[in-house]
Amino acid sequence: MCWGMVRQDLHGRGLGRLLTEARMRRIQEEPTVREVALNTSQFTSAFYERMGFQLISVERDGYSPGLDRCEMRFLVDGPATETAQ
């Protein structure tokens, strides 16, 4: 996944969850996809964990000083389903 952003003043309204769920449903319709990978900062990694992604690794200051790079994965195990709550 790449660049799934919601404007900061719209955070907390469920838009990010809706957009991510829609993208994940579409991804899971592809029979050859077994894994979804993304990288994000420490500021949004918890959001993706709530969506079912697992934190694989953290590179401190991986983007810039104070901004860590968090590698995350979601293992696709079948047809489209609701993501983790």
XYZ file of C-alpha atoms in Angstrom:
85
model
C 0.000 0.000 0.000
C 1.176 3.487 -0.685
C 0.146 6.939 0.487
C -3.125 6.420 2.324
C -3.475 9.789 4.015
C -6.299 11.741 5.630
C -5.990 15.452 6.313
C -5.131 16.032 9.991
C -8.233 18.093 10.785
C -10.336 15.115 9.634
C -8.589 12.548 11.864
C -10.774 10.633 14.295
C -13.817 10.458 12.015
C -13.215 6.942 10.683
C -12.152 8.048 7.195
C -8.750 6.365 7.411
C -10.353 3.127 8.553
C -12.915 3.241 5.711
C -10.258 3.936 3.097
C -7.943 1.221 4.422
C -10.755 -1.336 4.630
C -11.781 -0.574 1.039
C -8.206 -0.966 -0.172
C -7.748 -4.189 1.783
C -10.970 -5.674 0.365
C -9.764 -4.920 -3.159
C -6.305 -6.346 -2.456
C -7.806 -9.527 -0.993
C -9.814 -10.097 -4.182
C -6.533 -10.786 -5.989
C -5.934 -14.545 -5.697
C -2.154 -14.271 -6.032
C -1.653 -11.752 -3.223
C -0.442 -13.427 -0.028
C 1.009 -10.452 1.833
C 0.515 -6.691 2.032
C 3.553 -4.638 2.994
C 3.848 -1.044 4.048
C 6.202 1.225 5.878
C 5.087 4.068 8.071
C 6.255 6.133 11.024
C 5.905 5.416 14.712
C 3.075 7.950 14.734
C 0.755 5.817 12.583
C 1.963 2.264 13.193
C -0.633 1.690 15.956
C -3.417 2.543 13.487
C -2.209 -0.166 11.121
C -1.805 -2.655 13.983
C -5.486 -2.101 14.780
C -6.188 -2.873 11.123
C -4.473 -6.251 11.465
C -0.930 -5.439 10.348
C 2.042 -6.805 12.275
C 5.075 -4.694 13.075
C 8.099 -6.434 11.522
C 10.918 -4.015 12.278
C 11.685 -0.468 13.348
C 14.571 1.575 12.020
C 15.171 4.427 14.447
C 15.455 7.755 12.609
C 14.839 5.792 9.384
C 13.175 8.717 7.643
C 14.801 11.590 9.509
C 15.888 12.413 13.078
C 12.955 11.597 15.363
C 10.987 9.904 12.588
C 11.313 6.128 12.699
C 10.605 3.810 9.768
C 8.274 0.965 10.790
C 8.005 -2.000 8.421
C 4.625 -3.726 8.647
C 2.975 -6.763 7.042
C -0.526 -8.168 6.699
C -0.806 -11.840 5.760
C -3.731 -12.490 3.408
C -5.368 -15.783 4.295
C -8.328 -15.978 1.952
C -11.175 -14.000 0.407
C -11.946 -10.496 1.523
C -12.889 -10.237 5.171
C -13.329 -7.512 7.730
C -9.990 -6.310 9.062
C -9.140 -6.663 12.743
C -11.060 -4.447 15.133
